[in-house]
């Protein structure tokens, strides 16, 4: 039976303040709520039971410890009546899918802050197709103030008991992301949902590259809550404006922007964690985990990080994952040269991928898509291989090795067997995440997961331009992009890339070299350009940062 919504002007009120439900919120489809597990429901402890109108039916509603269940109240009919059994089929929603509750009132033009009580509105997170989430509503209609107040307080108590759901968020917003649409995305799509969920927010506009790093670098992280240590920001005078007004416990950080912004914030949080642990940030072998979880709102041109995390670059889905407190640990890489840390990151490309980004950075005045396409075409026109020596440590999945490394033991020791390959390479990719994006829906590294303790090393040796283009086009299809004789793939834990010429790829016979500075080689690290003159050492560190997102076993398309 489809839900029908009343056509009169209705708003949801809580604490005397009017809060209207988002217009895009859809009613909960009953087909999604039907439960076949009656025996399990019977075993749950009942908290409340009452009568509400749901849709156009009067229903017997039961609130238990795990679910809200209801069944239409029908007059007695002969046993065995199949039509009667169908009409009386029990439906339910799990309490973990509810993210807000409001008192529902009918307001007239003269009644701005109060009105006739209609009942209770539940705001629910539901799964859609293609890994998407959506926010929906369920109205429980009952005109009794006392009856609704009891239920309302019980729902509020239940919602307060979910430990992973954030109470306050520090929003770092990059207004320049993807045609400067990030600000509109946040204020029109993200903020209304956060307000609906009762989450306090404080927004800082990222004004320049490296702004997030400078803001988060000097923050003191201390915590207390009646004797229980929890993260709480205490602000230095130099960055006092960063968390102004953030006085609630357990703040989390959310980045609204593209891959570059998200990677910068993740790097800043991890760097801050090392400083708090008293570690020398220039030389890190076994970094400590970031204290605060990070949320990613996709508002860039590619959104590889958010796409890999959620399975889809969808703003509402990303926001609901944050609201619901869906947190998972993700592997992170460290990039270093000559023993000095360059940065934290999730993926990198050297050769064609680095040169393409270096070209694109010189044409920032173009739109993101035009800049990307132009850089790809120009890099293909000047396609050239790099003479490299690549050393790597193959992934060892044995339990004793993984346990030793999970306890913080350095990965490189005498018992590990390094392998080395050398030659002319068109592109080298090192990826700790699947790297899903619009041009590679299966992922640039489809066999990698977010936290399986390994990286994908993908090498394209020197070949003809037409063959390399065929390889690139395969990423957008269902065919195996690695099924070429010049492509090699490895599952690794560490990689060292050592260019054997020291000219930064510069050819004096060419009229111009737009892809690298003199004596430096361009790297694409999470969409950011990193120029390095010598060997780069990439180490994987399992489960180093907490990100808000869904389970990859469910989200990654097969």
XYZ file of C-alpha atoms in Angstrom:
558
model
C 0.000 0.000 0.000
C 1.622 3.309 -1.004
C 2.039 6.019 1.620
C -0.199 9.075 1.163
C 0.892 12.424 2.554
C -1.500 15.052 3.915
C -1.792 18.139 1.722
C -2.237 20.714 4.515
C 0.663 22.876 5.661
C 2.562 20.813 8.217
C 5.847 21.413 9.966
C 7.888 19.511 12.531
C 8.481 21.227 15.850
C 10.907 20.458 18.634
C 11.468 22.535 21.731
C 9.178 25.304 20.504
C 11.252 25.958 17.353
C 9.800 25.275 13.929
C 11.841 22.976 11.709
C 10.295 21.983 8.413
C 11.124 18.640 6.905
C 13.298 18.742 3.762
C 11.060 18.803 0.681
C 12.967 15.975 -1.014
C 12.372 13.567 1.861
C 10.224 10.744 0.578
C 7.808 8.594 2.533
C 9.126 5.189 3.541
C 8.081 2.514 1.025
C 6.427 -0.272 2.987
C 7.872 -2.877 0.647
C 11.300 -2.057 2.069
C 10.105 -2.497 5.632
C 8.434 -5.905 5.586
C 10.056 -8.392 7.972
C 10.041 -12.160 7.576
C 11.740 -12.704 10.953
C 8.803 -12.850 13.338
C 10.520 -15.091 15.909
C 13.390 -12.655 16.330
C 10.949 -9.779 16.830
C 9.126 -11.698 19.524
C 12.361 -12.150 21.488
C 13.042 -8.406 21.702
C 12.136 -6.476 24.845
C 9.185 -4.135 24.244
C 9.758 -0.523 25.301
C 6.443 1.062 24.250
C 3.205 0.028 22.591
C 0.438 2.233 21.294
C -1.919 3.140 18.457
C -0.957 5.535 15.668
C -2.332 6.309 12.249
C 0.236 5.405 9.575
C -0.772 6.300 6.061
C -4.550 5.935 6.230
C -4.567 2.941 8.587
C -4.867 2.788 12.346
C -1.981 0.595 13.441
C -0.851 -1.300 16.501
C 2.702 0.074 16.914
C 5.382 -1.631 19.002
C 8.741 -0.061 19.876
C 11.331 -2.630 20.920
C 15.043 -2.408 21.617
C 16.019 -2.828 17.955
C 13.044 -1.976 15.774
C 9.754 -0.161 15.369
C 7.017 -2.522 14.158
C 3.414 -1.964 13.215
C 0.421 -3.873 11.929
C -2.907 -2.429 10.654
C -5.833 -2.921 13.030
C -8.568 -4.774 11.123
C -11.955 -6.194 12.187
C -12.023 -9.918 12.824
C -12.449 -12.072 9.730
C -12.616 -15.826 9.140
C -9.307 -17.645 9.569
C -7.496 -18.462 6.363
C -8.629 -15.336 4.507
C -5.538 -14.647 2.342
C -6.617 -11.089 1.548
C -6.964 -10.354 5.254
C -3.543 -11.869 6.009
C -1.973 -9.676 3.304
C -3.556 -6.502 4.644
C -2.384 -7.277 8.177
C 1.191 -8.058 7.282
C 3.607 -6.623 9.837
C 6.080 -3.946 8.733
C 9.118 -2.535 10.509
C 12.097 -0.217 10.471
C 15.297 -0.806 12.416
C 16.110 1.866 14.986
C 19.678 2.166 13.692
C 18.243 3.591 10.452
C 16.537 6.519 12.233
C 18.622 9.698 12.437
C 16.125 12.299 13.729
C 12.705 12.669 15.327
C 10.442 15.747 15.439
C 6.992 16.565 16.774
C 4.650 17.096 13.847
C 2.254 20.063 13.982
C -0.126 21.813 11.622
C 0.682 25.512 11.487
C -1.451 28.291 10.128
C -0.169 31.656 8.953
C -0.852 33.164 12.398
C 0.805 30.272 14.222
C 4.523 30.686 13.616
C 5.892 28.691 16.557
C 3.109 26.343 17.614
C 0.116 24.630 16.173
C -2.159 21.654 16.423
C -0.233 18.499 17.311
C -0.560 15.790 14.692
C 1.960 13.245 15.939
C 5.616 12.338 15.421
C 7.815 12.382 12.304
C 10.744 9.972 12.047
C 13.559 10.755 9.613
C 15.110 7.616 8.206
C 18.147 6.627 6.131
C 17.342 4.071 3.441
C 19.482 2.276 0.867
C 18.752 2.862 -2.802
C 20.158 1.297 -5.933
C 23.802 1.782 -7.011
C 25.105 2.197 -3.447
C 23.106 5.377 -2.870
C 21.413 6.365 0.375
C 18.341 8.571 0.683
C 16.524 10.295 3.531
C 12.856 9.405 4.044
C 10.101 10.143 6.560
C 7.572 8.113 8.509
C 4.642 9.896 10.180
C 3.091 8.454 13.336
C -0.215 10.325 13.709
C -1.802 10.668 17.158
C -3.435 13.838 18.519
C -2.657 13.114 22.191
C 0.028 15.448 23.566
C 0.879 13.125 26.471
C 1.013 10.021 24.301
C 3.277 11.647 21.718
C 5.504 13.198 24.373
C 6.260 9.777 25.882
C 7.150 8.316 22.495
C 9.091 11.383 21.439
C 11.274 11.284 24.561
C 11.915 7.570 24.100
C 13.029 8.074 20.509
C 15.335 10.926 21.569
C 16.862 8.708 24.243
C 17.469 5.933 21.702
C 19.093 8.287 19.184
C 21.397 9.688 21.867
C 22.670 6.172 22.531
C 24.387 5.609 19.175
C 28.074 6.160 20.059
C 29.601 6.682 16.595
C 27.268 9.453 15.466
C 28.905 12.894 15.513
C 27.492 15.651 17.689
C 29.560 18.455 16.163
C 31.467 18.891 12.910
C 34.255 21.170 11.772
C 33.545 21.860 8.082
C 36.499 22.735 5.834
C 35.091 24.019 2.554
C 37.062 24.640 -0.634
C 35.034 27.248 -2.593
C 37.182 26.789 -5.724
C 36.339 23.102 -6.217
C 34.740 22.104 -9.552
C 33.451 25.315 -11.133
C 33.238 26.887 -7.666
C 30.145 24.820 -6.830
C 31.276 23.479 -3.441
C 29.707 26.325 -1.453
C 26.332 25.821 -3.129
C 26.559 22.058 -2.642
C 27.177 22.449 1.074
C 24.545 25.065 1.914
C 21.804 23.593 -0.287
C 22.299 19.852 0.220
C 24.560 19.105 3.171
C 23.795 21.696 5.842
C 19.991 21.133 5.879
C 20.494 17.430 6.626
C 23.067 18.139 9.341
C 20.681 20.608 11.002
C 17.854 18.093 10.758
C 20.042 15.549 12.569
C 20.838 18.084 15.307
C 24.563 18.239 14.497
C 26.368 21.472 15.347
C 28.644 22.818 12.607
C 31.376 25.407 12.240
C 32.474 26.288 8.692
C 35.915 27.492 7.630
C 36.542 28.525 4.024
C 39.835 27.178 2.647
C 41.394 30.300 1.105
C 44.553 28.875 -0.463
C 46.440 25.631 -1.083
C 47.824 24.390 2.218
C 45.285 26.356 4.277
C 43.851 23.238 5.945
C 47.349 22.080 6.842
C 48.226 25.386 8.493
C 44.883 25.522 10.361
C 45.027 21.981 11.757
C 48.761 21.931 12.395
C 48.750 23.956 15.627
C 45.565 22.665 17.293
C 45.910 21.053 20.718
C 43.854 17.863 21.063
C 42.905 17.175 24.658
C 39.864 15.433 26.026
C 37.795 14.940 29.135
C 34.257 13.855 29.969
C 33.675 13.184 33.628
C 36.871 11.170 33.900
C 36.553 9.466 30.510
C 39.111 10.768 28.017
C 37.541 11.860 24.734
C 38.764 14.126 21.917
C 38.086 17.829 22.501
C 39.652 20.816 20.806
C 41.538 23.352 22.919
C 42.546 26.250 20.692
C 45.867 28.048 20.384
C 45.568 31.826 20.043
C 47.063 31.598 16.532
C 44.216 29.439 15.224
C 41.491 30.450 17.653
C 39.075 31.206 14.842
C 39.312 27.645 13.503
C 37.032 26.046 16.080
C 35.200 29.072 17.444
C 32.062 27.917 19.196
C 32.917 24.206 19.017
C 32.410 23.387 22.708
C 30.768 19.971 22.398
C 32.596 16.686 22.812
C 33.865 14.464 20.029
C 34.084 16.896 17.097
C 34.850 15.400 13.695
C 36.261 17.011 10.578
C 34.468 17.132 7.221
C 36.026 18.257 3.951
C 33.812 19.673 1.207
C 35.819 19.659 -2.012
C 37.698 17.440 -4.432
C 40.527 14.952 -4.110
C 43.203 17.565 -3.522
C 41.318 19.155 -0.635
C 40.398 15.793 0.917
C 43.975 14.523 0.702
C 45.307 17.743 2.233
C 42.951 17.487 5.207
C 43.771 13.788 5.721
C 47.500 14.617 5.584
C 46.997 17.428 8.112
C 45.090 15.199 10.565
C 47.725 12.462 10.350
C 50.584 14.931 10.715
C 48.858 16.394 13.765
C 48.520 12.916 15.279
C 52.258 12.305 14.938
C 53.023 15.638 16.611
C 50.698 14.815 19.508
C 52.455 11.466 19.912
C 55.797 13.259 20.197
C 57.135 11.804 16.963
C 59.591 13.493 14.625
C 57.385 14.352 11.655
C 60.240 14.444 9.143
C 61.108 10.774 9.613
C 58.232 8.407 10.354
C 58.514 4.610 10.149
C 55.457 3.573 12.153
C 52.958 6.460 12.285
C 50.148 6.527 14.845
C 46.488 6.609 13.879
C 44.670 9.928 13.436
C 42.561 10.805 16.493
C 39.588 12.261 14.624
C 37.413 10.658 11.932
C 37.214 12.450 8.592
C 34.139 12.890 6.412
C 34.363 13.537 2.669
C 31.679 15.416 0.731
C 32.345 15.015 -3.029
C 32.389 18.495 -4.579
C 35.337 18.242 -6.976
C 35.835 17.267 -10.592
C 36.849 13.620 -10.030
C 36.167 12.741 -6.351
C 38.208 9.530 -6.446
C 38.532 9.327 -2.653
C 34.825 9.816 -1.945
C 33.829 7.548 -4.851
C 36.063 4.753 -3.546
C 34.807 5.254 0.005
C 31.059 5.328 -0.692
C 30.900 3.398 -3.973
C 29.301 6.416 -5.652
C 30.137 10.183 -5.780
C 26.765 11.193 -4.315
C 26.499 14.171 -1.946
C 23.414 12.965 -0.022
C 24.925 9.494 0.389
C 28.163 10.943 1.772
C 26.239 13.226 4.157
C 24.053 10.402 5.471
C 27.085 8.190 6.097
C 28.466 10.984 8.291
C 25.161 11.521 10.109
C 24.697 7.784 10.731
C 28.253 7.414 12.022
C 29.285 4.777 9.502
C 33.030 4.763 10.216
C 35.668 2.461 8.778
C 39.436 2.364 9.017
C 41.360 2.948 5.794
C 44.944 2.159 4.768
C 47.265 5.113 4.124
C 50.658 5.454 2.392
C 53.655 7.533 3.366
C 55.753 9.086 0.596
C 59.343 9.879 1.498
C 62.655 10.641 -0.184
C 66.121 10.297 1.335
C 64.446 9.226 4.571
C 62.401 12.440 4.840
C 58.606 12.354 4.857
C 57.017 14.170 1.914
C 53.377 13.506 2.706
C 50.631 11.027 3.553
C 48.382 9.855 0.726
C 46.223 7.107 -0.729
C 47.413 6.730 -4.338
C 50.091 7.956 -6.723
C 51.036 7.890 -10.401
C 54.465 8.447 -11.921
C 55.233 8.894 -15.618
C 52.193 9.527 -17.802
C 49.898 10.174 -14.815
C 52.319 12.664 -13.274
C 53.047 14.443 -16.543
C 49.337 14.788 -17.327
C 48.674 16.478 -13.978
C 51.702 18.754 -14.382
C 50.344 19.898 -17.745
C 46.836 20.407 -16.363
C 48.155 22.582 -13.524
C 49.519 25.043 -16.088
C 46.034 25.608 -17.524
C 44.034 26.349 -14.379
C 42.082 29.012 -16.266
C 40.278 26.229 -18.162
C 37.289 24.382 -16.729
C 38.247 21.147 -14.888
C 37.003 18.818 -17.646
C 38.586 20.862 -20.430
C 41.849 21.081 -18.533
C 41.932 17.335 -17.940
C 41.107 16.403 -21.535
C 43.589 18.893 -22.962
C 46.367 17.609 -20.686
C 45.675 13.970 -21.598
C 45.790 14.698 -25.339
C 48.973 16.732 -25.038
C 50.676 14.143 -22.820
C 49.774 11.418 -25.327
C 51.158 13.527 -28.172
C 54.468 13.790 -26.304
C 54.316 10.270 -24.869
C 57.681 9.163 -23.545
C 58.953 6.463 -21.210
C 60.956 6.990 -18.044
C 64.104 4.950 -17.395
C 63.503 3.616 -13.884
C 64.512 1.051 -11.337
C 61.544 -0.164 -9.279
C 62.025 -2.168 -6.089
C 59.067 -3.592 -4.207
C 58.224 -5.764 -1.238
C 55.508 -8.306 -2.163
C 52.480 -8.535 0.104
C 52.793 -11.296 2.710
C 49.369 -12.330 3.992
C 50.592 -14.800 6.639
C 48.963 -14.238 10.031
C 52.201 -13.921 12.033
C 53.646 -11.301 9.677
C 50.433 -9.285 9.641
C 50.145 -9.419 13.423
C 53.754 -8.245 13.811
C 53.162 -5.360 11.454
C 49.817 -4.448 13.018
C 51.694 -4.006 16.317
C 53.904 -1.375 14.700
C 57.002 -3.325 13.727
C 58.902 -1.783 10.798
C 58.045 -3.501 7.554
C 61.532 -3.533 6.045
C 63.702 -6.134 7.730
C 66.148 -8.818 6.765
C 63.469 -11.495 6.471
C 61.542 -9.633 3.763
C 62.396 -10.470 0.170
C 62.590 -7.390 -2.012
C 62.227 -7.714 -5.771
C 63.536 -5.354 -8.427
C 62.612 -4.585 -12.034
C 64.101 -1.995 -14.350
C 63.549 -0.614 -17.801
C 61.550 1.960 -19.729
C 58.115 2.617 -18.176
C 55.281 4.759 -19.539
C 53.360 4.815 -16.269
C 53.706 3.510 -12.715
C 50.685 3.473 -10.377
C 50.787 2.712 -6.640
C 47.328 2.581 -5.061
C 46.107 1.680 -1.574
C 42.435 2.231 -2.501
C 40.394 1.084 -5.538
C 40.380 4.611 -7.052
C 36.870 4.570 -8.519
C 36.000 7.489 -10.783
C 33.827 8.381 -13.772
C 36.496 7.353 -16.294
C 37.169 4.080 -14.427
C 33.897 2.850 -12.867
C 35.515 -0.436 -11.815
C 38.472 1.460 -10.384
C 42.027 2.167 -11.456
C 42.973 -0.641 -9.053
C 39.837 -2.823 -8.956
C 41.410 -5.650 -6.944
C 42.357 -3.373 -4.039
C 40.170 -2.653 -1.001
C 40.208 0.185 1.487
C 41.814 -1.744 4.335
C 43.250 -5.046 3.161
C 46.805 -4.136 4.146
C 48.249 -4.039 0.639
C 48.800 -1.746 -2.346
C 48.393 -2.347 -6.063
C 51.540 -1.728 -8.108
C 50.567 -1.344 -11.782
C 53.341 -0.889 -14.344
C 52.960 -0.049 -18.047
C 56.209 -0.725 -19.891
C 57.204 1.112 -23.006
C 54.997 0.345 -26.009
C 53.499 2.075 -29.030
C 51.133 5.001 -28.569
C 48.110 3.129 -30.079
C 48.612 0.178 -27.714
C 48.911 2.460 -24.681
C 45.728 4.285 -25.699
C 43.928 0.927 -25.950
C 45.071 0.212 -22.389
C 43.705 3.563 -21.158
C 40.360 3.066 -22.892
C 39.908 -0.296 -21.181
C 39.484 1.451 -17.815
C 36.103 2.782 -18.963
C 34.863 -0.655 -20.112
C 34.124 -3.985 -18.465
C 37.130 -5.582 -20.110
C 40.328 -6.320 -18.185
C 42.516 -3.227 -18.519
C 45.576 -5.247 -17.472
C 45.308 -7.866 -20.191
C 48.194 -6.459 -22.253
C 51.716 -7.885 -22.626
C 53.287 -4.584 -21.548
C 51.205 -4.238 -18.336
C 52.338 -5.876 -15.082
C 50.503 -5.903 -11.754
C 51.786 -6.743 -8.287
C 50.318 -6.751 -4.772
C 52.856 -5.050 -2.532
C 53.515 -3.451 0.839
C 56.383 -1.132 -0.082
C 57.693 0.368 -3.321
C 60.791 2.362 -4.240
C 60.790 4.215 -7.572
C 64.252 5.366 -8.626
C 64.550 7.333 -11.927
C 67.892 6.493 -13.503
C 68.312 9.817 -15.291
C 68.535 12.999 -13.245
C 67.233 15.514 -15.746
C 63.662 15.519 -14.522
C 62.527 14.179 -17.883
C 63.796 17.305 -19.612
C 64.889 16.983 -23.240
C 66.945 20.005 -24.430
C 66.013 19.266 -28.040
C 62.335 19.977 -27.318
C 61.062 23.525 -27.613
C 59.497 23.414 -24.182
C 59.136 21.115 -21.222
C 55.887 21.857 -19.446
C 55.680 18.775 -17.275
C 58.379 19.228 -14.644
C 60.763 21.648 -13.082
C 64.432 21.226 -13.877
C 65.890 18.110 -12.197
C 62.455 17.164 -10.775
C 59.983 14.458 -11.761
C 56.219 15.083 -11.490
C 54.093 12.772 -9.334
C 50.307 12.724 -9.105
C 49.466 12.041 -5.445
C 45.705 12.035 -4.857
C 45.273 14.672 -7.550
C 48.001 16.928 -6.125
C 51.231 17.638 -7.993
C 54.365 16.549 -6.127
C 57.756 17.205 -7.751
C 60.707 15.108 -6.549
C 64.230 14.952 -7.904
C 65.270 11.542 -6.562
C 63.969 8.173 -5.403
C 60.540 8.031 -3.774
C 59.821 5.390 -1.125
C 56.158 4.462 -0.608
C 55.138 2.492 2.493
C 51.663 1.179 3.312
C 50.336 1.650 6.858
C 47.194 -0.430 7.538
C 44.071 1.215 8.976
C 45.724 4.513 9.787
C 42.737 6.860 9.455
C 38.991 6.626 10.136
C 36.727 7.797 7.334
C 32.953 8.113 7.293
C 31.652 5.686 4.678
C 29.887 2.412 3.970
C 31.211 -1.131 3.939
C 33.299 -1.682 0.826
C 32.269 -5.324 0.662
C 28.771 -3.980 -0.050
C 29.726 -0.858 -1.960
C 32.356 -1.893 -4.509
C 30.697 -2.948 -7.794
C 31.741 -6.402 -8.928
